[in-house]
Short mmCIF file of C-alpha atoms (C1' of nucleotides) in Angstrom, two decimals:
data_model
loop_
_atom_site.label_atom_id
_atom_site.label_comp_id
_atom_site.label_asym_id
_atom_site.label_seq_id
_atom_site.Cartn_x
_atom_site.Cartn_y
_atom_site.Cartn_z
CA MET H 25 36.53 -66.24 -22.76
CA ASP H 26 34.60 -67.55 -25.53
CA SER H 27 36.22 -65.72 -28.24
CA ASP H 28 38.54 -68.47 -29.10
CA GLN H 29 36.14 -71.21 -28.80
CA GLY H 30 36.54 -73.57 -31.60
CA LYS H 31 40.06 -72.47 -32.19
CA LEU H 32 42.89 -74.90 -32.27
CA PHE H 33 46.54 -74.20 -32.17
CA ILE H 34 48.42 -76.45 -34.53
CA GLY H 35 52.05 -76.72 -33.72
CA GLY H 36 54.91 -78.36 -35.49
CA ILE H 37 53.53 -78.07 -38.92
CA SER H 38 55.63 -78.50 -41.98
CA TRP H 39 56.87 -75.52 -43.80
CA GLU H 40 55.00 -76.84 -46.72
CA THR H 41 51.70 -76.69 -44.99
CA ASN H 42 49.56 -73.75 -45.81
CA GLU H 43 46.10 -72.55 -44.89
CA ASP H 44 44.38 -74.51 -47.56
CA ARG H 45 46.07 -77.65 -46.51
CA LEU H 46 45.01 -77.15 -42.93
CA LYS H 47 41.50 -76.52 -44.01
CA GLU H 48 41.46 -79.56 -46.15
CA TYR H 49 42.83 -81.73 -43.43
CA PHE H 50 40.80 -80.51 -40.51
CA GLY H 51 37.74 -80.07 -42.65
CA GLN H 52 37.08 -83.72 -42.17
CA TYR H 53 36.11 -83.00 -38.60
CA GLY H 54 33.70 -80.19 -39.18
CA ASP H 55 33.12 -76.85 -40.75
CA ILE H 56 36.08 -74.61 -40.67
CA LEU H 57 35.71 -70.96 -40.25
CA GLN H 58 39.25 -70.06 -40.73
CA THR H 59 42.75 -71.42 -40.86
CA VAL H 60 45.93 -69.51 -40.66
CA VAL H 61 49.57 -70.39 -40.82
CA MET H 62 51.74 -67.93 -39.05
CA ARG H 63 54.69 -66.63 -40.93
CA ASP H 64 57.54 -64.44 -40.14
CA LYS H 65 56.53 -60.97 -40.89
CA LEU H 66 59.70 -60.11 -42.62
CA THR H 67 60.83 -63.20 -44.36
CA GLY H 68 57.46 -64.70 -44.96
CA ARG H 69 58.77 -68.00 -43.86
CA PRO H 70 56.32 -70.19 -41.97
CA ARG H 71 56.93 -70.26 -38.28
CA GLY H 72 55.80 -73.78 -37.88
CA PHE H 73 52.43 -73.29 -36.35
CA GLY H 74 49.03 -72.10 -37.21
CA PHE H 75 45.44 -72.01 -36.12
CA VAL H 76 42.26 -73.64 -37.17
CA VAL H 77 38.87 -72.38 -36.16
CA PHE H 78 35.89 -74.66 -36.26
CA SER H 79 32.47 -73.19 -36.45
CA ASP H 80 31.33 -75.74 -33.95
CA PRO H 81 33.50 -75.74 -30.88
CA SER H 82 32.35 -79.15 -29.87
CA VAL H 83 34.35 -80.58 -32.69
CA LEU H 84 37.49 -79.91 -30.82
CA ASP H 85 37.05 -82.78 -28.50
CA ALA H 86 37.31 -85.28 -31.25
CA VAL H 87 40.16 -83.53 -32.90
CA LEU H 88 42.11 -83.27 -29.72
CA GLN H 89 41.99 -86.95 -29.15
CA GLU H 90 43.61 -87.94 -32.30
CA LYS H 91 47.03 -87.74 -33.75
CA HIS H 92 47.43 -85.74 -36.85
CA THR H 93 49.90 -86.00 -39.63
CA ILE H 94 49.92 -83.33 -42.23
CA ASP H 95 52.35 -83.11 -45.07
CA GLY H 96 54.46 -85.74 -43.48
CA ARG H 97 54.77 -84.18 -40.09
CA THR H 98 53.06 -85.16 -36.96
CA VAL H 99 51.52 -82.00 -35.73
CA GLU H 100 50.26 -81.14 -32.36
CA ALA H 101 46.78 -79.80 -31.98
CA LYS H 102 45.89 -78.00 -28.80
CA ARG H 103 43.25 -75.63 -27.75
CA ALA H 104 44.42 -72.22 -28.66
CA LEU H 105 45.31 -70.01 -25.82
CA SER H 106 43.60 -66.74 -25.94
CA ARG H 107 45.94 -63.92 -26.19
CA GLU H 108 44.98 -63.01 -22.81
CA GLU H 109 45.88 -66.31 -21.42
CA GLN H 110 49.04 -66.16 -23.19
CA GLN H 111 49.87 -63.00 -21.66
CA THR H 112 49.23 -64.01 -18.20
CA SER H 113 50.91 -67.27 -18.50
CA ALA H 114 53.98 -65.73 -19.84
CA ARG H 115 56.78 -64.94 -17.55
CA SER H 116 55.54 -62.73 -15.01
CA GLY H 117 58.20 -60.34 -15.73
CA ASN H 118 56.83 -59.52 -19.00
CA PHE H 119 54.83 -56.50 -19.02
CA ASN H 120 54.46 -56.46 -22.63
CA GLN H 121 51.21 -56.85 -24.04
CA GLY H 122 52.48 -56.84 -27.42
CA ARG H 123 50.35 -55.35 -29.94
CA ASN H 124 47.60 -55.04 -27.59
CA SER H 125 49.13 -52.18 -25.98
CA GLY H 126 49.22 -50.45 -29.19
CA GLY H 127 45.89 -49.01 -28.82
CA ASP H 128 46.62 -47.38 -25.62
CA GLY H 129 48.67 -44.43 -25.75
CA ASN H 130 48.53 -41.13 -24.33
CA VAL H 131 46.60 -40.13 -27.27
CA ARG H 132 43.11 -41.14 -26.74
CA THR H 133 41.03 -41.36 -29.76
CA LYS H 134 37.40 -42.04 -29.54
CA LYS H 135 37.81 -44.72 -32.06
CA ILE H 136 38.01 -48.39 -31.52
CA PHE H 137 39.77 -50.87 -33.68
CA VAL H 138 37.75 -54.02 -33.95
CA GLY H 139 39.50 -57.12 -35.09
CA GLY H 140 38.17 -60.52 -35.96
CA LEU H 141 35.06 -59.35 -37.71
CA PRO H 142 33.08 -62.02 -39.42
CA PRO H 143 33.27 -61.59 -43.16
CA THR H 144 29.56 -61.45 -43.33
CA LEU H 145 29.21 -58.53 -41.03
CA THR H 146 27.67 -55.44 -42.51
CA GLU H 147 28.29 -51.96 -41.37
CA ASP H 148 24.79 -51.78 -40.10
CA GLY H 149 25.19 -54.80 -37.97
CA PHE H 150 28.47 -53.50 -36.79
CA ARG H 151 26.97 -50.21 -35.84
CA GLU H 152 23.96 -51.67 -34.17
CA TYR H 153 26.03 -53.76 -31.92
CA PHE H 154 28.17 -50.94 -30.72
CA GLU H 155 25.38 -48.50 -30.32
CA ALA H 156 24.55 -50.29 -27.17
CA TYR H 157 27.59 -48.60 -25.70
CA GLY H 158 27.03 -45.09 -26.85
CA HIS H 159 26.42 -42.95 -29.82
CA VAL H 160 28.32 -44.22 -32.80
CA THR H 161 29.51 -41.48 -35.06
CA ASP H 162 31.33 -43.50 -37.62
CA VAL H 163 31.57 -47.07 -38.76
CA VAL H 164 34.17 -48.51 -41.03
CA ILE H 165 34.79 -52.03 -42.16
CA MET H 166 37.97 -52.53 -44.07
CA TYR H 167 38.20 -54.41 -47.29
CA ASP H 168 41.12 -55.60 -49.28
CA GLN H 169 41.89 -53.15 -51.97
CA ASN H 170 42.31 -55.72 -54.63
CA THR H 171 40.03 -58.52 -53.79
CA GLN H 172 37.44 -56.47 -52.00
CA ARG H 173 37.33 -59.16 -49.43
CA PRO H 174 36.66 -58.09 -45.92
CA ARG H 175 39.88 -57.78 -44.08
CA GLY H 176 38.35 -58.78 -40.85
CA PHE H 177 38.66 -55.56 -39.00
CA GLY H 178 37.11 -52.20 -38.86
CA PHE H 179 36.61 -49.14 -36.74
CA ILE H 180 33.89 -47.70 -34.64
CA SER H 181 33.93 -44.13 -33.53
CA PHE H 182 32.00 -42.78 -30.62
CA ASP H 183 31.29 -39.31 -29.57
CA THR H 184 32.33 -39.78 -26.00
CA GLU H 185 35.19 -41.29 -24.16
CA ASP H 186 32.80 -42.96 -21.87
CA ALA H 187 31.38 -45.04 -24.60
CA VAL H 188 34.84 -46.04 -25.62
CA ASP H 189 35.68 -47.00 -22.13
CA ARG H 190 32.62 -49.08 -21.82
CA VAL H 191 33.49 -50.99 -24.90
CA LEU H 192 37.05 -51.47 -23.88
CA HIS H 193 36.05 -52.53 -20.50
CA LYS H 194 35.21 -55.79 -22.12
CA ASN H 195 37.93 -57.00 -24.30
CA PHE H 196 35.83 -59.34 -26.24
CA HIS H 197 32.52 -58.89 -27.80
CA ASP H 198 30.24 -61.24 -29.57
CA LEU H 199 29.10 -60.07 -32.86
CA ASP H 200 27.03 -62.25 -35.04
CA GLY H 201 28.05 -65.30 -33.15
CA LYS H 202 31.72 -64.81 -33.39
CA SER H 203 33.70 -62.81 -31.16
CA VAL H 204 35.67 -59.80 -31.98
CA GLU H 205 38.51 -58.11 -30.31
CA VAL H 206 38.46 -54.46 -29.50
CA LYS H 207 41.28 -52.12 -28.94
CA ARG H 208 41.58 -48.45 -28.96
CA ALA H 209 42.41 -47.44 -32.48
CA LEU H 210 45.86 -46.19 -33.12
CA PRO H 211 45.86 -42.58 -33.94
CA LYS H 212 45.81 -42.32 -37.61
CA ASP H 213 47.89 -39.31 -37.88
CA ALA H 214 51.20 -38.42 -36.65
CA ASN H 215 51.81 -38.30 -33.09
CA PRO H 216 51.69 -35.20 -31.26
CA GLY H 217 54.91 -33.82 -30.19
CA GLY H 218 55.03 -35.32 -26.85
CA VAL H 219 55.07 -38.68 -28.18
CA SER H 220 58.27 -38.53 -29.89
CA ARG H 221 60.06 -38.17 -26.77
CA THR H 222 58.17 -40.92 -25.49
CA SER H 223 59.29 -43.37 -27.85
CA SER H 224 62.79 -42.43 -27.77
CA GLY H 225 63.41 -43.20 -24.33
CA SER H 226 62.97 -46.18 -22.55
CA SER H 227 62.95 -48.37 -25.23
CA GLY H 228 63.62 -50.92 -23.14
CA GLY H 229 61.36 -52.51 -21.87
CA PHE H 230 58.16 -51.60 -20.91
CA GLY H 231 56.70 -52.19 -24.11
CA GLY H 232 53.48 -50.74 -24.73
CA TYR H 233 53.60 -48.85 -21.73
CA GLN H 234 56.11 -46.72 -23.02
CA SER H 235 53.58 -44.85 -24.48
CA TYR H 236 52.70 -43.55 -21.36
CA GLY H 237 55.89 -43.01 -20.91
CA SER H 238 56.50 -40.11 -21.33
CA SER H 239 58.75 -41.57 -19.19
CA GLY H 240 60.74 -42.41 -21.95
CA GLY H 241 62.53 -39.38 -22.54
CA ASN H 242 63.47 -38.79 -19.18
CA SER H 243 64.32 -42.10 -18.30
CA ASN H 244 67.52 -41.98 -19.91
CA SER H 245 69.20 -40.94 -17.00
CA TYR H 246 68.07 -43.85 -15.25
CA ASP H 247 68.37 -46.27 -17.80
CA GLY H 248 71.49 -47.36 -16.49
CA ARG H 249 70.11 -48.30 -13.35
CA MET H 250 66.89 -49.26 -14.39
CA ASP H 251 68.18 -52.35 -14.46
CA SER H 252 66.21 -54.90 -13.77
CA ASN H 253 67.29 -55.18 -10.47
CA SER H 254 64.73 -53.66 -8.68
CA TYR H 255 62.38 -54.66 -11.15
CA MET H 256 63.07 -58.22 -11.18
CA ARG H 257 63.44 -58.47 -7.67
CA ALA H 258 60.26 -57.09 -7.10
CA GLN H 259 58.72 -59.83 -8.85
CA GLY H 260 60.67 -62.44 -7.31
CA THR H 261 59.74 -61.43 -3.99
CA GLY H 262 56.36 -60.81 -5.05
CA ALA H 263 55.35 -63.97 -3.59
CA GLY H 264 56.19 -62.76 -0.28
CA PHE H 265 53.60 -60.23 -0.40
CA PRO H 266 50.41 -61.89 -0.48
CA PRO H 267 48.29 -59.06 -1.14
CA TYR H 268 50.08 -58.01 -4.06
CA GLY H 269 50.64 -61.45 -4.95
CA SER H 270 52.84 -62.73 -7.38
CA SER H 271 50.44 -61.49 -9.62
CA GLY H 272 52.54 -58.70 -9.12
CA TYR H 273 52.30 -55.72 -10.87
CA ALA H 274 52.55 -57.10 -14.07
CA PRO H 275 49.09 -57.68 -14.54
CA CYS H 276 48.20 -54.54 -13.35
CA TYR H 277 49.43 -52.88 -16.01
CA GLY H 278 46.61 -53.58 -17.84
CA TYR H 279 44.62 -50.90 -17.16
CA GLY H 280 42.12 -53.46 -17.36
CA PRO H 281 39.58 -53.71 -14.81
CA ALA H 282 40.43 -56.97 -13.61
CA ASN H 283 43.75 -56.20 -12.52
CA SER H 284 43.08 -53.00 -11.24
CA GLY H 285 42.80 -54.00 -7.85
CA VAL H 286 46.05 -55.44 -7.85
CA GLY H 287 47.77 -52.88 -9.67
CA TYR H 288 47.00 -50.22 -7.53
CA GLY H 289 47.38 -52.33 -4.74
CA SER H 290 50.83 -52.43 -5.48
CA TYR H 291 50.99 -48.92 -5.29
CA GLY H 292 50.09 -49.41 -1.91
CA ASN H 293 53.47 -50.41 -1.49
CA TYR H 294 54.52 -47.15 -2.09
CA GLY H 295 52.56 -46.19 0.61
CA ALA H 296 54.47 -48.42 2.54
CA ALA H 297 57.44 -46.86 1.47
CA GLY H 298 55.99 -43.92 2.79
CA ALA H 299 56.47 -45.44 5.97
CA GLY H 300 59.72 -44.00 5.91
CA TYR H 301 58.06 -40.90 6.52
CA GLY H 302 56.47 -42.10 9.41
CA ALA H 303 53.49 -43.04 7.68
CA PRO H 304 51.61 -45.67 9.37
CA ALA H 305 51.31 -47.76 6.48
CA GLY H 306 54.66 -49.10 6.90
CA ALA H 307 53.66 -51.23 9.63
CA ALA H 308 51.32 -53.09 7.68
CA TYR H 309 53.88 -54.16 5.42
CA GLY H 310 56.27 -55.05 7.83
CA ASN H 311 57.96 -52.18 7.20
CA PRO H 312 61.24 -52.69 6.27
CA ASN H 313 61.86 -49.31 5.42
CA ALA H 314 61.44 -47.98 8.67
CA GLY H 315 64.96 -48.43 9.28
CA TYR H 316 65.87 -46.20 6.63
CA ALA H 317 63.68 -43.65 7.56
CA SER H 318 65.18 -43.26 10.76
CA GLY H 319 68.57 -44.06 9.63
CA PRO H 320 71.26 -41.61 9.10
CA PRO H 321 70.68 -39.46 6.23
CA GLY H 322 73.64 -39.92 4.20
CA ALA H 323 74.66 -43.38 4.65
CA PRO H 324 72.11 -45.55 3.15
CA ARG H 325 72.07 -44.31 -0.21
CA SER H 326 75.39 -45.42 -0.95
CA SER H 327 74.10 -48.22 -2.83
CA TRP H 328 71.02 -49.61 -4.00
CA GLY H 329 71.73 -52.85 -2.74
CA ALA H 330 71.83 -51.67 0.62
CA GLN H 331 68.46 -50.44 0.54
CA ASN H 332 66.80 -53.20 -1.09
CA PRO H 333 67.07 -56.02 1.18
CA THR H 334 64.10 -55.74 3.14
CA GLY H 335 60.90 -56.94 2.21
CA TYR H 336 59.91 -54.01 0.56
CA GLY H 337 63.01 -53.51 -0.78
CA ALA H 338 62.29 -56.10 -2.91
CA MET H 339 59.37 -54.43 -3.89
CA GLY H 340 61.51 -52.00 -5.23
CA TYR H 341 59.54 -49.50 -3.76
CA GLU H 342 61.53 -49.41 -0.97
CA ASN H 343 63.44 -47.10 -2.58
CA ALA H 344 61.28 -44.77 -1.16
CA ALA H 345 63.15 -45.19 1.84
CA PRO H 346 65.80 -42.98 0.78
CA TRP H 347 63.53 -40.25 1.03
CA GLY H 348 62.74 -41.02 4.35
CA ALA H 349 66.19 -40.63 5.17
CA GLY H 350 66.27 -37.54 3.40
CA THR H 351 63.69 -36.17 5.43
CA GLY H 352 65.64 -36.46 8.43
CA GLY H 353 68.71 -35.03 7.01
CA PRO H 354 69.77 -31.75 5.74
CA GLY H 355 68.27 -30.33 2.76
CA SER H 356 71.05 -31.01 0.50
CA ALA H 357 71.10 -34.49 1.41
CA VAL H 358 67.62 -34.77 0.59
CA THR H 359 68.05 -33.66 -2.79
CA ALA H 360 70.63 -36.01 -3.52
CA GLN H 361 68.73 -38.79 -2.30
CA SER H 362 65.80 -37.78 -3.93
CA SER H 363 67.24 -38.32 -7.13
CA THR H 364 68.13 -41.66 -6.18
CA GLY H 365 64.87 -42.45 -5.00
CA ALA H 366 63.36 -41.20 -7.96
CA ALA H 367 65.37 -43.19 -10.09
CA ARG H 368 64.23 -46.24 -8.69
CA TYR H 369 60.86 -45.41 -9.01
CA GLY H 370 61.26 -44.69 -12.38
CA ASN H 371 62.59 -47.91 -12.87
CA GLN H 372 59.86 -49.45 -11.49
CA GLY H 373 58.56 -48.45 -14.35
CA TYR H 374 55.65 -49.52 -13.33
CA GLY H 375 54.51 -47.55 -15.66
CA TYR H 376 52.96 -45.63 -13.74
CA GLY H 377 55.62 -43.72 -13.66
CA GLY H 378 53.53 -42.42 -11.62
CA TYR H 379 55.67 -43.29 -9.23
CA GLY H 380 58.08 -41.31 -10.45
CA GLY H 381 56.28 -38.87 -9.49
CA SER H 382 57.20 -39.90 -6.64
CA ASP H 383 59.70 -37.85 -6.53
CA GLU H 384 58.50 -35.54 -5.13
CA SER H 385 58.23 -33.51 -6.66
CA TYR H 386 56.85 -32.09 -8.44
CA GLY H 387 54.96 -33.00 -10.41
CA ASN H 388 56.07 -35.42 -12.02
CA ALA H 389 52.88 -36.07 -12.33
CA GLY H 390 52.59 -37.73 -15.33
CA TYR H 391 52.92 -41.14 -15.56
CA GLY H 392 55.92 -42.36 -16.58
CA ALA H 393 57.04 -39.34 -17.50
CA ALA H 394 57.20 -38.42 -14.28
CA GLY H 395 59.38 -40.95 -13.26
CA GLY H 396 62.13 -40.42 -15.38
CA ARG H 397 62.26 -36.95 -15.12
CA SER H 398 62.09 -36.58 -11.78
CA GLY H 399 64.86 -38.59 -11.20
CA GLY H 400 66.97 -36.88 -13.48
CA ILE H 401 66.48 -33.60 -12.33
CA PRO H 402 65.05 -33.09 -9.18
CA ASN H 403 63.98 -29.76 -9.59
CA ASN H 404 63.29 -27.72 -12.31
CA ASN H 405 62.08 -29.58 -15.02
CA ALA H 406 59.97 -31.12 -12.83
CA GLY H 407 58.12 -28.10 -12.66
CA SER H 408 57.54 -27.62 -16.16
CA GLY H 409 57.49 -31.10 -16.98
CA GLY H 410 55.00 -31.60 -14.51
CA GLY H 411 52.81 -29.37 -16.24
CA ASP H 412 52.59 -31.18 -19.32
CA LEU H 413 52.71 -34.37 -17.93
CA GLN H 414 49.97 -33.80 -15.85
CA GLY H 415 48.09 -32.77 -18.63
CA SER H 416 48.57 -35.86 -20.34
CA GLY H 417 48.76 -37.91 -17.41
CA GLY H 418 45.74 -36.57 -16.11
CA GLY H 419 43.90 -37.35 -19.10
CA TYR H 420 44.96 -40.68 -18.95
CA MET H 421 44.13 -41.54 -15.69
CA GLY H 422 41.20 -39.68 -15.56
CA SER H 423 39.22 -41.60 -17.58
CA GLY H 424 40.55 -44.78 -18.24
CA TYR H 425 41.95 -45.54 -15.11
CA GLY H 426 39.41 -44.20 -13.13
CA ASP H 427 37.77 -47.24 -12.36
CA VAL H 428 40.65 -49.15 -12.15
CA ASN H 429 42.09 -47.36 -9.48
CA GLY H 430 39.43 -47.67 -7.38
CA SER H 431 40.10 -45.17 -5.06
CA SER H 432 40.70 -47.64 -2.60
CA GLY H 433 44.13 -48.34 -3.50
CA TYR H 434 45.33 -45.06 -3.08
CA GLY H 435 43.38 -44.24 -0.33
CA ASN H 436 44.62 -41.53 1.54
CA ALA H 437 44.53 -43.60 4.33
CA SER H 438 47.48 -45.38 3.61
CA TRP H 439 49.46 -42.59 2.65
CA ARG H 440 48.05 -40.49 4.85
CA SER H 441 50.28 -37.94 4.95
CA ASP H 442 48.71 -34.88 5.46
CA SER H 443 45.93 -34.62 3.70
CA SER H 444 45.42 -31.48 2.90
CA GLN H 445 45.77 -30.95 -0.49
CA GLY H 446 44.20 -33.64 -2.01
CA SER H 447 44.78 -33.96 -5.24
CA GLY H 448 42.32 -35.08 -6.91
CA ASN H 449 41.51 -38.05 -8.58
CA TYR H 450 43.17 -40.37 -6.64
CA GLY H 451 41.88 -39.60 -3.69
CA GLY H 452 43.69 -37.80 -2.18
CA ALA H 453 46.91 -38.28 -2.40
CA ASN H 454 48.64 -35.31 -1.78
CA ALA H 455 51.91 -34.55 -2.28
CA ASN H 456 53.45 -32.93 0.30
CA GLY H 457 56.66 -31.80 0.40
CA THR H 458 59.24 -33.89 1.28
CA HIS H 459 57.73 -36.92 0.94
CA GLY H 460 58.16 -37.03 -2.46
CA GLY H 461 56.79 -40.24 -2.52
CA GLN H 462 53.54 -39.18 -1.84
CA GLY H 463 53.83 -36.31 -3.88
CA GLY H 464 54.51 -38.40 -6.66
CA TYR H 465 51.48 -40.02 -6.36
CA GLY H 466 49.47 -37.23 -6.19
CA GLY H 467 51.06 -35.81 -8.97
CA GLY H 468 50.93 -38.63 -11.11
CA TYR H 469 47.57 -39.43 -10.76
CA GLY H 470 45.83 -36.68 -9.54
CA GLY H 471 47.63 -34.29 -11.14
CA ALA H 472 47.84 -33.11 -8.00
CA GLN H 473 50.06 -30.71 -7.03
CA GLY H 474 52.99 -31.67 -5.35
CA LEU H 475 54.22 -29.21 -3.13
CA GLN H 476 57.71 -28.96 -3.08
CA ALA H 477 57.95 -27.48 0.03
CA PRO H 478 59.89 -29.52 2.18
CA GLN H 479 58.30 -29.12 5.17
CA GLN H 480 58.98 -31.62 7.37
"C1'" DG Q 28 60.73 -74.94 -36.81
"C1'" DT Q 29 55.03 -75.35 -31.39
"C1'" DT Q 30 50.56 -69.59 -29.29
"C1'" DG Q 31 49.09 -64.66 -34.25
"C1'" DA Q 32 48.05 -60.27 -36.99
"C1'" DG Q 33 45.11 -57.20 -38.83
"C1'" DC Q 34 45.12 -50.04 -37.95
"C1'" DG Q 35 41.95 -46.47 -41.96
"C1'" DT Q 36 37.35 -44.48 -45.87
"C1'" DT Q 37 33.88 -48.30 -48.67
#
DNA sequence: GTTGAGCGTT
């Protein structure tokens, strides 16, 4: 990542130190493009660190070797971590991408927010650069209302989603020798109805993802359980699962290409879960769930704990197991379990609520949304909910994720279930009755149709 | 006090 080349993180600075002071001090080493002292957004009080950007990155070497005292404090200069690095290095548990996620929502605009624009950039230059990705319909560079100084960011609008995706595929772009950061622009106007529910819900924790979330709303029911349990655990154990690697899901989240593999991979787990159903996949994983599957219908569900233990369990996915059980048992039982199962999924939160979908049902289709809902109410809403969700969900996935998913992950293969109804996008996943799990998938992603029919 | 924030017409 070259975007932050030439950028130094300066830690431990005095509260007296401001941008000008940093520039003055570090200016002795070379030309400074920019300095910034981070302050608390609300109070305006300096947070004790800042950044200095040299036009010539090679200057850093010299700077890094010396000790620096500014305004009476010995400060620490280090190479700045890119936001990306920061993200990944952060606790694995943190799915938040902070502001970055902001641009991704279920509302997809064809506009891109571009940050870090060089002050010298003209709209023509701006446009020319982005035209390489598609037809640019609008270009905007923002200026300070009072000073008329460039604010360092602007917008590019395209006429197709594809172009947007191409641009976003690369998080950083070089423009006039500096690099800029691109994000999907936040919708300027109010959110569409669906969103509200989104936000309300799961506040907790999934951060940006919530957006997808439709999950939010529904999640309530789960919230309680959402607990981190499964979640955390999953990560902890992550290590155990090589394929999925500790990298865990977290990363995945990013719809980003890079992770994709992983992300979905994880889904695989689900598949595993599927095992319960007899799906072959289980084996691969070692199949912890198997037990459940076969196990007595009612018993297991008593507690989460019980189910978790196994390898998968950890994964959280295991939850799926319950279903398995369900399958075996009487209808009623199934239902009950289902909810449980669902819940967990939801929790997983993986965002993908997709999982949720898992529940069988129905449609939960949508991402997150799915999750929550499903859990909550096994049936009905699902139906309707599904509808919408899918809509949105579909959209989502459709494009953006498309690549990411690489069909591979989902491959039917793993799930296998019956393939018949493939749902679409994902390849197949189909939801078939009982197996909610699978259904979920399908639903979520594919928008597939989950059949409710329990078949079995 | 030690790893950011910027989102709209020009």
